[in-house]
CSV table of C-alpha atoms and ligand atoms in Angstrom, one decimal:
chain,number,residue,atom,x,y,z
A,952,UNK,CA,0.0,0.0,-0.1
A,953,UNK,CA,1.0,3.5,-0.4
A,954,UNK,CA,2.8,5.0,2.4
A,955,UNK,CA,6.4,5.8,2.0
A,956,UNK,CA,8.5,2.8,2.9
A,957,UNK,CA,10.4,4.4,5.7
A,958,UNK,CA,7.2,5.2,7.6
A,959,UNK,CA,7.1,5.3,11.3
A,960,UNK,CA,4.2,6.1,13.5
A,961,UNK,CA,3.4,6.1,17.1
A,962,UNK,CA,0.8,4.9,19.2
A,963,UNK,CA,-1.0,5.3,22.1
A,964,UNK,CA,-0.5,4.5,25.6
A,965,UNK,CA,-3.6,3.2,27.2
A,966,UNK,CA,-4.5,1.4,30.2
A,967,UNK,CA,-4.3,3.2,33.4
A,968,UNK,CA,-5.1,0.9,36.2
A,969,UNK,CA,-6.6,2.6,39.0
A,970,UNK,CA,-6.7,0.5,42.2
A,971,UNK,CA,-8.6,1.8,45.0
A,972,UNK,CA,-8.1,0.4,48.5
A,973,UNK,CA,-11.5,-0.1,49.9
A,974,UNK,CA,-11.6,-0.6,53.8
A,975,UNK,CA,-13.6,-3.8,54.8
A,976,UNK,CA,-16.8,-3.1,56.3
A,977,UNK,CA,-16.6,-3.7,60.1
A,978,UNK,CA,-19.4,-5.5,61.7
A,979,UNK,CA,-20.9,-8.1,59.5
A,980,UNK,CA,-19.5,-11.7,59.6
A,981,UNK,CA,-18.3,-13.0,56.1
A,982,UNK,CA,-21.1,-15.0,54.3
A,983,UNK,CA,-20.5,-18.7,54.2
A,984,UNK,CA,-19.2,-19.9,50.9
A,985,UNK,CA,-22.1,-21.3,48.9
A,986,UNK,CA,-22.2,-25.0,48.3
A,987,UNK,CA,-24.1,-24.7,45.1
A,988,UNK,CA,-22.1,-25.0,41.9
A,989,UNK,CA,-21.9,-21.5,40.1
A,990,UNK,CA,-24.5,-21.4,37.5
A,991,UNK,CA,-22.9,-21.2,34.0
A,992,UNK,CA,-23.7,-17.9,32.5
A,993,UNK,CA,-25.8,-18.2,29.3
A,994,UNK,CA,-23.7,-17.5,26.2
A,995,UNK,CA,-24.2,-14.0,24.8
A,996,UNK,CA,-26.0,-13.8,21.5
A,997,UNK,CA,-23.9,-11.9,19.0
A,998,UNK,CA,-20.9,-11.6,21.6
A,999,UNK,CA,-18.9,-10.2,18.6
A,1000,UNK,CA,-20.5,-8.6,15.5
A,1001,UNK,CA,-22.2,-11.1,13.4
A,1002,UNK,CA,-20.3,-12.2,10.4
A,1003,UNK,CA,-21.8,-13.9,7.2
A,1004,UNK,CA,-23.3,-13.1,3.8
A,1005,UNK,CA,-26.7,-11.6,2.9
A,1006,UNK,CA,-28.5,-11.9,-0.4
A,1007,UNK,CA,-29.6,-8.4,-0.9
A,1008,UNK,CA,-26.7,-6.5,-2.2
A,1009,UNK,CA,-26.0,-8.8,-5.1
A,1010,UNK,CA,-29.2,-10.6,-5.8
A,1011,UNK,CA,-31.9,-8.1,-4.5
A,1012,UNK,CA,-35.3,-9.6,-5.5
A,1013,UNK,CA,-34.0,-12.3,-7.6
A,1014,UNK,CA,-32.5,-14.5,-4.9
A,1015,UNK,CA,-33.7,-18.2,-4.9
A,1016,UNK,CA,-33.2,-21.3,-2.7
A,1017,UNK,CA,-30.4,-22.4,-5.2
A,1018,UNK,CA,-28.5,-19.1,-4.7
A,1019,UNK,CA,-28.7,-19.6,-0.9
A,1020,UNK,CA,-27.4,-23.1,-1.2
A,1021,UNK,CA,-24.6,-21.8,-3.5
A,1022,UNK,CA,-23.7,-19.2,-1.1
A,1023,UNK,CA,-23.4,-21.7,1.7
A,1024,UNK,CA,-21.3,-23.9,-0.5
A,1025,UNK,CA,-19.1,-20.9,-1.5
A,1026,UNK,CA,-18.6,-19.6,2.1
A,1027,UNK,CA,-17.0,-23.2,2.8
A,1028,UNK,CA,-15.1,-23.5,-0.4
A,1029,UNK,CA,-13.5,-20.0,-0.3
A,1030,UNK,CA,-12.4,-20.3,3.2
A,1031,UNK,CA,-14.8,-17.5,4.2
A,1032,UNK,CA,-16.5,-19.8,6.8
A,1033,UNK,CA,-13.1,-20.5,8.4
A,1034,UNK,CA,-12.5,-16.7,8.4
A,1035,UNK,CA,-15.6,-16.3,10.6
A,1036,UNK,CA,-18.4,-15.8,8.1
A,1037,UNK,CA,-21.2,-18.1,9.5
A,1038,UNK,CA,-24.5,-16.5,8.8
A,1039,UNK,CA,-26.1,-17.1,5.4
A,1040,UNK,CA,-28.9,-14.6,5.4
A,1041,UNK,CA,-31.9,-14.6,3.2
A,1042,UNK,CA,-33.2,-10.9,2.6
A,1043,UNK,CA,-36.3,-9.8,1.2
A,1044,UNK,CA,-38.5,-11.7,-1.4
A,1045,UNK,CA,-38.8,-15.2,0.1
A,1046,UNK,CA,-42.3,-14.6,1.2
A,1047,UNK,CA,-45.6,-16.0,-0.2
A,1048,UNK,CA,-49.1,-15.7,1.0
A,1049,UNK,CA,-50.8,-16.2,4.4
A,1050,UNK,CA,-53.3,-19.0,4.6
A,1051,UNK,CA,-56.7,-18.9,6.4
A,1052,UNK,CA,-54.8,-19.8,9.6
A,1053,UNK,CA,-52.6,-16.9,9.2
A,1054,UNK,CA,-49.6,-19.3,8.4
A,1055,UNK,CA,-47.2,-17.4,6.0
A,1056,UNK,CA,-46.0,-19.6,3.2
A,1057,UNK,CA,-42.9,-19.2,1.2
A,1058,UNK,CA,-43.1,-18.3,-2.7
A,1059,UNK,CA,-42.1,-20.5,-5.5
A,1060,UNK,CA,-38.4,-19.5,-5.2
A,1061,UNK,CA,-38.2,-21.1,-1.8
A,1062,UNK,CA,-40.0,-24.4,-2.0
A,1063,UNK,CA,-39.0,-25.8,1.4
A,1064,UNK,CA,-37.4,-23.4,4.0
A,1065,UNK,CA,-36.8,-26.2,6.6
A,1066,UNK,CA,-34.9,-28.2,4.0
A,1067,UNK,CA,-32.8,-25.2,3.1
A,1068,UNK,CA,-32.2,-24.4,6.8
A,1069,UNK,CA,-31.2,-28.1,7.3
A,1070,UNK,CA,-28.7,-27.8,4.2
A,1071,UNK,CA,-27.2,-24.6,5.5
A,1072,UNK,CA,-26.7,-26.1,9.0
A,1073,UNK,CA,-25.3,-29.2,7.5
A,1074,UNK,CA,-22.4,-27.0,6.2
A,1075,UNK,CA,-21.7,-25.8,9.9
A,1076,UNK,CA,-23.3,-22.5,9.0
A,1077,UNK,CA,-26.3,-20.6,10.3
A,1078,UNK,CA,-29.2,-19.2,8.4
A,1079,UNK,CA,-31.0,-15.8,8.7
A,1080,UNK,CA,-34.4,-14.6,7.4
A,1081,UNK,CA,-36.1,-11.2,6.8
A,1082,UNK,CA,-39.4,-9.7,7.7
A,1083,UNK,CA,-40.8,-6.5,9.1
A,1084,UNK,CA,-43.5,-5.0,11.6
A,1085,UNK,CA,-45.8,-3.8,8.8
A,1086,UNK,CA,-48.1,-5.6,6.5
A,1087,UNK,CA,-45.5,-5.6,3.7
A,1088,UNK,CA,-41.8,-5.7,3.4
A,1089,UNK,CA,-39.9,-3.0,1.5
A,1090,UNK,CA,-40.1,-5.3,-1.6
A,1091,UNK,CA,-43.9,-5.4,-1.2
A,1092,UNK,CA,-44.0,-9.0,0.2
A,1093,UNK,CA,-46.0,-10.2,3.2
A,1094,UNK,CA,-44.5,-9.0,6.5
A,1095,UNK,CA,-45.5,-9.8,10.2
A,1096,UNK,CA,-47.9,-7.2,11.3
A,1097,UNK,CA,-50.5,-9.1,13.6
A,1098,UNK,CA,-48.6,-12.3,13.2
A,1099,UNK,CA,-45.5,-11.8,15.2
A,1100,UNK,CA,-45.6,-14.7,17.6
A,1101,UNK,CA,-46.7,-17.0,14.8
A,1102,UNK,CA,-43.9,-16.0,12.5
A,1103,UNK,CA,-41.3,-16.1,15.3
A,1104,UNK,CA,-42.4,-19.7,16.1
A,1105,UNK,CA,-42.3,-20.7,12.6
A,1106,UNK,CA,-38.8,-19.4,12.1
A,1107,UNK,CA,-37.7,-21.3,15.3
A,1108,UNK,CA,-39.3,-24.5,13.9
A,1109,UNK,CA,-37.3,-24.1,10.6
A,1110,UNK,CA,-34.2,-23.5,12.5
A,1111,UNK,CA,-33.7,-19.9,11.7
A,1112,UNK,CA,-30.8,-18.2,13.5
A,1113,UNK,CA,-31.1,-14.5,12.6
A,1114,UNK,CA,-34.0,-12.3,11.8
A,1115,UNK,CA,-33.6,-8.9,10.1
A,1116,UNK,CA,-36.8,-6.9,10.9
A,1117,UNK,CA,-37.3,-4.0,8.4
A,1118,UNK,CA,-39.6,-1.1,9.1
A,1119,UNK,CA,-41.0,-0.5,5.4
A,1120,UNK,CA,-44.7,-0.4,5.3
A,1121,UNK,CA,-45.2,0.1,9.0
A,1122,UNK,CA,-45.1,3.8,8.5
A,1123,UNK,CA,-48.1,3.8,6.2
A,1124,UNK,CA,-49.8,0.8,7.7
A,1125,UNK,CA,-49.8,1.9,11.3
A,1126,UNK,CA,-47.9,5.1,12.1
A,1127,UNK,CA,-49.6,7.5,9.8
A,1128,UNK,CA,-53.0,5.8,10.5
A,1129,UNK,CA,-52.8,5.5,14.3
A,1130,UNK,CA,-50.9,8.8,15.0
A,1131,UNK,CA,-51.1,11.2,12.2
A,1132,UNK,CA,-49.2,14.3,12.8
A,1133,UNK,CA,-47.7,13.1,16.1
A,1134,UNK,CA,-44.1,12.1,15.4
A,1135,UNK,CA,-43.4,11.2,19.1
A,1136,UNK,CA,-46.6,8.9,19.3
A,1137,UNK,CA,-45.4,7.4,16.1
A,1138,UNK,CA,-42.0,6.7,17.5
A,1139,UNK,CA,-43.6,5.0,20.5
A,1140,UNK,CA,-45.5,2.7,18.3
A,1141,UNK,CA,-42.6,1.9,16.3
A,1142,UNK,CA,-40.6,1.0,19.3
A,1143,UNK,CA,-43.4,-1.2,20.6
A,1144,UNK,CA,-43.6,-3.0,17.3
A,1145,UNK,CA,-39.9,-3.9,17.6
A,1146,UNK,CA,-40.3,-4.9,21.2
A,1147,UNK,CA,-43.1,-7.2,20.2
A,1148,UNK,CA,-40.9,-9.1,17.8
A,1149,UNK,CA,-38.0,-9.1,20.2
A,1150,UNK,CA,-40.2,-10.7,22.8
A,1151,UNK,CA,-41.7,-13.2,20.3
A,1152,UNK,CA,-38.2,-14.4,19.3
A,1153,UNK,CA,-37.2,-14.6,23.1
A,1154,UNK,CA,-40.2,-16.7,23.8
A,1155,UNK,CA,-39.3,-19.3,21.1
A,1156,UNK,CA,-36.3,-20.4,23.4
A,1157,UNK,CA,-34.1,-20.5,20.3
A,1158,UNK,CA,-31.1,-18.0,20.3
A,1159,UNK,CA,-32.0,-15.8,17.2
A,1160,UNK,CA,-30.0,-12.8,16.3
A,1161,UNK,CA,-32.4,-9.8,16.2
A,1162,UNK,CA,-31.3,-7.2,13.5
A,1163,UNK,CA,-33.3,-3.9,13.6
A,1164,UNK,CA,-33.6,-2.2,10.4
A,1165,UNK,CA,-35.5,1.1,10.7
A,1166,UNK,CA,-32.5,3.4,9.3
A,1167,UNK,CA,-31.5,4.8,12.8
A,1168,UNK,CA,-34.9,6.5,13.7
A,1169,UNK,CA,-35.5,7.8,17.1
A,1170,UNK,CA,-31.9,7.3,18.3
A,1171,UNK,CA,-32.3,3.5,17.9
A,1172,UNK,CA,-29.0,2.8,19.7
A,1173,UNK,CA,-30.4,4.2,22.9
A,1174,UNK,CA,-33.4,1.7,23.1
A,1175,UNK,CA,-32.6,-1.2,20.9
A,1176,UNK,CA,-30.6,-3.2,23.4
A,1177,UNK,CA,-33.2,-3.1,25.9
A,1178,UNK,CA,-35.8,-4.6,23.6
A,1179,UNK,CA,-33.6,-7.5,22.7
A,1180,UNK,CA,-31.8,-5.9,19.6
A,1181,UNK,CA,-28.5,-7.4,18.8
A,1182,UNK,CA,-27.7,-4.8,16.1
A,1183,UNK,CA,-29.4,-1.9,14.5
A,1184,UNK,CA,-29.1,-0.2,11.2
A,1185,UNK,CA,-27.9,3.4,11.9
A,1186,UNK,CA,-28.6,4.9,8.4
A,1187,UNK,CA,-30.5,4.4,5.2
A,1188,UNK,CA,-29.3,2.0,2.6
A,1189,UNK,CA,-25.7,1.6,1.5
A,1190,UNK,CA,-24.8,1.5,-2.2
A,1191,UNK,CA,-21.5,0.3,-3.9
A,1192,UNK,CA,-20.3,3.8,-4.3
A,1193,UNK,CA,-17.6,5.5,-2.3
A,1194,UNK,CA,-19.5,8.7,-1.6
A,1195,UNK,CA,-22.3,6.7,0.0
A,1196,UNK,CA,-19.9,4.5,2.0
A,1197,UNK,CA,-18.0,7.6,3.3
A,1198,UNK,CA,-21.3,9.3,4.2
A,1199,UNK,CA,-22.4,6.3,6.3
A,1200,UNK,CA,-18.9,6.1,7.9
A,1201,UNK,CA,-19.1,9.9,8.9
A,1202,UNK,CA,-22.5,9.2,10.5
A,1203,UNK,CA,-21.0,6.7,12.9
A,1204,UNK,CA,-18.9,9.0,14.7
A,1205,UNK,CA,-20.4,9.5,18.2
A,1206,UNK,CA,-22.1,6.2,18.4
A,1207,UNK,CA,-19.2,4.1,19.7
A,1208,UNK,CA,-20.5,4.2,23.4
A,1209,UNK,CA,-23.6,2.3,22.3
A,1210,UNK,CA,-21.8,-0.8,20.8
A,1211,UNK,CA,-20.6,-3.7,22.8
A,1212,UNK,CA,-20.8,-7.4,23.1
A,1213,UNK,CA,-24.4,-8.5,22.2
A,1214,UNK,CA,-25.5,-5.1,20.8
A,1215,UNK,CA,-23.9,-3.4,17.9
A,1216,UNK,CA,-24.3,-0.5,15.6
A,1217,UNK,CA,-24.9,-1.5,12.0
A,1218,UNK,CA,-23.7,0.8,9.2
A,1219,UNK,CA,-25.3,-1.7,6.9
A,1220,UNK,CA,-23.9,-4.6,4.9
A,1221,UNK,CA,-20.8,-4.7,3.0
A,1222,UNK,CA,-20.4,-3.7,-0.7
A,1223,UNK,CA,-17.0,-5.1,-0.9
A,1224,UNK,CA,-16.4,-6.6,-4.4
A,1225,UNK,CA,-19.7,-4.8,-5.7
A,1226,UNK,CA,-20.1,-2.0,-8.2
A,1227,UNK,CA,-17.2,-0.1,-9.4
A,1228,UNK,CA,-15.5,0.3,-6.1
A,1229,UNK,CA,-11.6,0.7,-6.7
A,1230,UNK,CA,-9.4,-1.6,-4.7
A,1231,UNK,CA,-8.5,1.2,-2.5
A,1232,UNK,CA,-12.1,1.9,-1.8
A,1233,UNK,CA,-12.7,-1.8,-1.0
A,1234,UNK,CA,-9.8,-1.8,1.3
A,1235,UNK,CA,-11.0,1.4,3.0
A,1236,UNK,CA,-14.7,0.1,3.3
A,1237,UNK,CA,-13.5,-3.1,5.0
A,1238,UNK,CA,-11.0,-1.5,7.2
A,1239,UNK,CA,-13.3,1.1,8.4
A,1240,UNK,CA,-16.1,-1.4,9.1
A,1241,UNK,CA,-13.6,-3.3,11.2
A,1242,UNK,CA,-12.7,-0.2,13.1
A,1243,UNK,CA,-16.3,0.3,13.7
A,1244,UNK,CA,-17.0,-3.1,15.2
A,1245,UNK,CA,-19.6,-3.4,12.3
A,1246,UNK,CA,-21.4,-6.6,11.5
A,1247,UNK,CA,-19.4,-8.0,8.5
A,1248,UNK,CA,-22.1,-9.3,6.2
A,1249,UNK,CA,-20.6,-9.7,2.8
A,1250,UNK,CA,-23.0,-9.1,-0.1
A,1251,UNK,CA,-21.0,-10.0,-3.2
A,1252,UNK,CA,-21.2,-12.7,-5.9
A,1253,UNK,CA,-19.3,-15.5,-4.2
A,1254,UNK,CA,-19.0,-17.9,-7.1
A,1255,UNK,CA,-17.3,-15.2,-9.2
A,1256,UNK,CA,-15.4,-13.4,-6.5
A,1257,UNK,CA,-12.0,-12.1,-7.7
A,1258,UNK,CA,-8.8,-13.1,-5.7
A,1259,UNK,CA,-8.2,-9.5,-4.6
A,1260,UNK,CA,-11.7,-9.3,-3.2
A,1261,UNK,CA,-11.3,-12.8,-1.4
A,1262,UNK,CA,-8.1,-11.4,0.0
A,1263,UNK,CA,-9.8,-8.5,1.5
A,1264,UNK,CA,-12.7,-10.4,2.9
A,1265,UNK,CA,-10.6,-13.1,4.4
A,1266,UNK,CA,-7.8,-10.9,5.9
A,1267,UNK,CA,-7.5,-12.5,9.3
A,1268,UNK,CA,-5.8,-9.4,10.8
A,1269,UNK,CA,-8.5,-7.0,9.8
A,1270,UNK,CA,-11.1,-9.5,10.9
A,1271,UNK,CA,-9.5,-9.7,14.2
A,1272,UNK,CA,-9.9,-5.9,14.7
A,1273,UNK,CA,-13.5,-6.1,13.9
A,1274,UNK,CA,-14.0,-9.2,16.2
A,1275,UNK,CA,-12.0,-8.1,19.0
A,1276,UNK,CA,-13.6,-9.6,22.2
A,1277,UNK,CA,-13.6,-6.1,24.1
A,1278,UNK,CA,-16.1,-5.0,21.7
A,1279,UNK,CA,-15.1,-1.4,21.8
A,1280,UNK,CA,-16.0,0.6,18.8
A,1281,UNK,CA,-13.4,2.8,17.2
A,1282,UNK,CA,-13.8,6.6,17.1
A,1283,UNK,CA,-12.4,9.3,14.9
A,1284,UNK,CA,-9.4,10.8,16.8
A,1285,UNK,CA,-9.0,13.7,14.5
A,1286,UNK,CA,-9.2,14.9,10.9
A,1287,UNK,CA,-6.9,17.2,9.1
A,1288,UNK,CA,-7.8,18.4,5.6
A,1289,UNK,CA,-9.4,15.4,3.9
A,1290,UNK,CA,-7.5,12.8,6.0
A,1291,UNK,CA,-9.1,11.2,9.0
A,1292,UNK,CA,-7.3,9.4,11.8
A,1293,UNK,CA,-9.3,6.8,13.6
A,1294,UNK,CA,-8.3,4.6,16.6
A,1295,UNK,CA,-9.8,1.6,18.3
A,1296,UNK,CA,-8.8,0.0,21.6
A,1297,UNK,CA,-8.5,-3.7,21.7
A,1298,UNK,CA,-8.3,-6.3,24.2
A,1299,UNK,CA,-4.8,-6.8,25.9
A,1300,UNK,CA,-4.2,-3.1,25.5
A,1301,UNK,CA,-3.5,-3.2,21.8
A,1302,UNK,CA,-4.6,-0.4,19.5
A,1303,UNK,CA,-5.6,-0.1,15.9
A,1304,UNK,CA,-5.0,3.0,14.0
A,1305,UNK,CA,-6.7,3.8,10.6
A,1306,UNK,CA,-5.5,6.7,8.5
A,1307,UNK,CA,-8.0,7.4,5.9
A,1308,UNK,CA,-7.6,9.6,2.9
A,1309,UNK,CA,-11.2,10.6,2.0
A,1310,UNK,CA,-10.1,13.0,-0.6
A,1311,UNK,CA,-7.4,13.4,-3.2
A,1312,UNK,CA,-4.0,11.7,-3.1
A,1313,UNK,CA,-1.3,13.0,-0.8
A,1314,UNK,CA,2.0,12.9,-2.8
A,1315,UNK,CA,5.5,13.5,-1.5
A,1316,UNK,CA,5.0,17.1,-2.3
A,1317,UNK,CA,2.3,17.5,0.4
A,1318,UNK,CA,2.3,14.2,2.4
A,1319,UNK,CA,0.1,13.8,5.4
A,1320,UNK,CA,1.9,14.2,8.8
A,1321,UNK,CA,0.5,11.8,11.4
A,1322,UNK,CA,0.3,13.5,14.7
A,1323,UNK,CA,0.9,10.6,17.4
A,1324,UNK,CA,0.7,13.0,20.4
A,1325,UNK,CA,-3.0,13.7,19.4
A,1326,UNK,CA,-3.5,9.9,19.9
A,1327,UNK,CA,-1.9,9.9,23.3
A,1328,UNK,CA,1.2,8.1,22.0
A,1329,UNK,CA,4.8,8.9,22.9
A,1330,UNK,CA,7.8,7.9,20.8
A,1331,UNK,CA,8.1,5.6,17.9
A,1332,UNK,CA,5.5,2.8,17.8
A,1333,UNK,CA,6.1,-0.5,16.2
A,1334,UNK,CA,3.2,-2.4,14.8
A,1335,UNK,CA,1.8,-4.3,11.8
A,1336,UNK,CA,0.6,-2.9,8.5
A,1337,UNK,CA,-2.6,-5.0,8.2
A,1338,UNK,CA,-2.8,-4.8,4.3
A,1339,UNK,CA,0.8,-5.4,3.5
A,1340,UNK,CA,1.3,-7.8,6.5
A,1341,UNK,CA,4.7,-6.1,7.2
A,1342,UNK,CA,6.2,-4.6,10.3
A,1343,UNK,CA,5.8,-0.9,10.5
A,1344,UNK,CA,7.1,1.8,12.8
A,1345,UNK,CA,5.3,5.0,13.1
A,1346,UNK,CA,7.0,8.2,14.5
A,1347,UNK,CA,5.5,11.4,15.2
A,1348,UNK,CA,4.9,13.7,12.3
A,1349,UNK,CA,6.4,11.2,9.8
A,1350,UNK,CA,5.4,12.2,6.3
A,1351,UNK,CA,2.9,9.7,4.8
A,1352,UNK,CA,2.0,9.5,1.1
A,1353,UNK,CA,-1.7,8.3,0.7
A,1354,UNK,CA,-3.5,7.5,-2.5
A,1355,UNK,CA,-7.0,8.8,-2.7
A,1356,UNK,CA,-9.8,6.8,-0.8
A,1357,UNK,CA,-7.1,4.6,0.7
A,1358,UNK,CA,-6.4,3.7,4.2
A,1359,UNK,CA,-3.3,2.8,6.3
A,1360,UNK,CA,-4.4,0.3,8.8
A,1361,UNK,CA,-1.9,-0.5,11.7
A,1362,UNK,CA,-2.3,-2.7,14.7
A,1363,UNK,CA,0.0,-1.8,17.6
A,1364,UNK,CA,0.2,-4.6,20.1
A,1365,UNK,CA,2.0,-2.7,22.8
A,1366,UNK,CA,1.4,1.0,22.3
A,1367,UNK,CA,3.5,3.5,24.4
B,2797,LIG,C1,-34.6,-2.0,2.7
B,2797,LIG,C2,-33.3,-2.4,3.5
B,2797,LIG,C3,-32.5,-3.2,2.7
B,2797,LIG,C4,-33.1,-4.3,2.0
B,2797,LIG,C5,-34.4,-4.0,1.3
B,2797,LIG,C6,-35.2,-5.2,0.9
B,2797,LIG,O1,-34.3,-1.0,1.8
B,2797,LIG,O2,-32.7,-1.4,4.1
B,2797,LIG,O3,-31.2,-3.5,3.3
B,2797,LIG,O4,-33.4,-5.3,3.1
B,2797,LIG,O5,-35.1,-3.2,2.2
B,2797,LIG,O6,-36.4,-4.9,0.4
């Protein structure tokens, strides 16, 4: 990648351990140790951001049972499964009609959902599905209004592991009818609708990742975890264009405190490998989603994936940033001109630094000077450039050449 070879940068010192001596309380006798074995804590659903593949960004409304089986096969064959991509998520357009008992049937593209789920599971993968709180999905197919428990139970019976729940027609079906001209009342109805499905999923007893898709309305990050949300879209839809990807990235700053194990901000699915994104833009998109602790749901054409796209999606070092068990989302430390510097604190005191050139290239005539002091770092910092895989030393104010829309992504295990 494009930084001058002799680069060196610094990193940040973190970790201050404050120990406080607390005086033992005087009078009470110490409680007897319990003889009961300690209950094993239930595993956290989505302890790290969910990883997988979703049908929408490539297939949109054309997706079929065969495509989903093919995606499962390809996740295994390409090594993506081994890299952590486990969810195979069917987005919109699988739905058929409801019968007289309210049972929702699949359409002709998905003849047997249970058999499809079994197939995906047989590959050691998990399967996701899509619905919404309104009468219709965004694609105009049947959604779950009035059938939440029934649908949740059906998903669990099929063996579904993940539900994306998309607002869509709920606005017209319910909000505008029940609370015209009262936005606050509309938001309360919307939250209640998501809570209803959250409860319905929980009552199935099956761990099903609950993915809220309502584009970030009413500060969803403030209430989604309490109603059982494991992730929530923070914006409108992504497209495979740098301007859109960068706009979404910019909207994530300030949301870091809401993310953590079991509950994640979702800046939308990946477009890596789609459209006309340049290789630099693909690097930057993936690097920044990892810095954001974003769910990594690939959305590309798996059977025809180019080697350079596979190399990005399966870069274990970058994935390790995304999946870091601390679950602390990165933040923008500062920006200077069109270059942004983001940092992310990782487990074991490590630090990831991303230097993103969101504008034109920075040549040797006017390179970027990375200010390590602004990152709280002192002296040269040795780490790894995660795209070249090579060691790198960063020193304060070292000139860095960057190409347009490219990123320097560095992991420093022992920042000073
Ligand atoms: C909305 C969502 C997309 C996709 C489509 C499907 O636009 O935001 O991610 O699920 O609906 O219709």
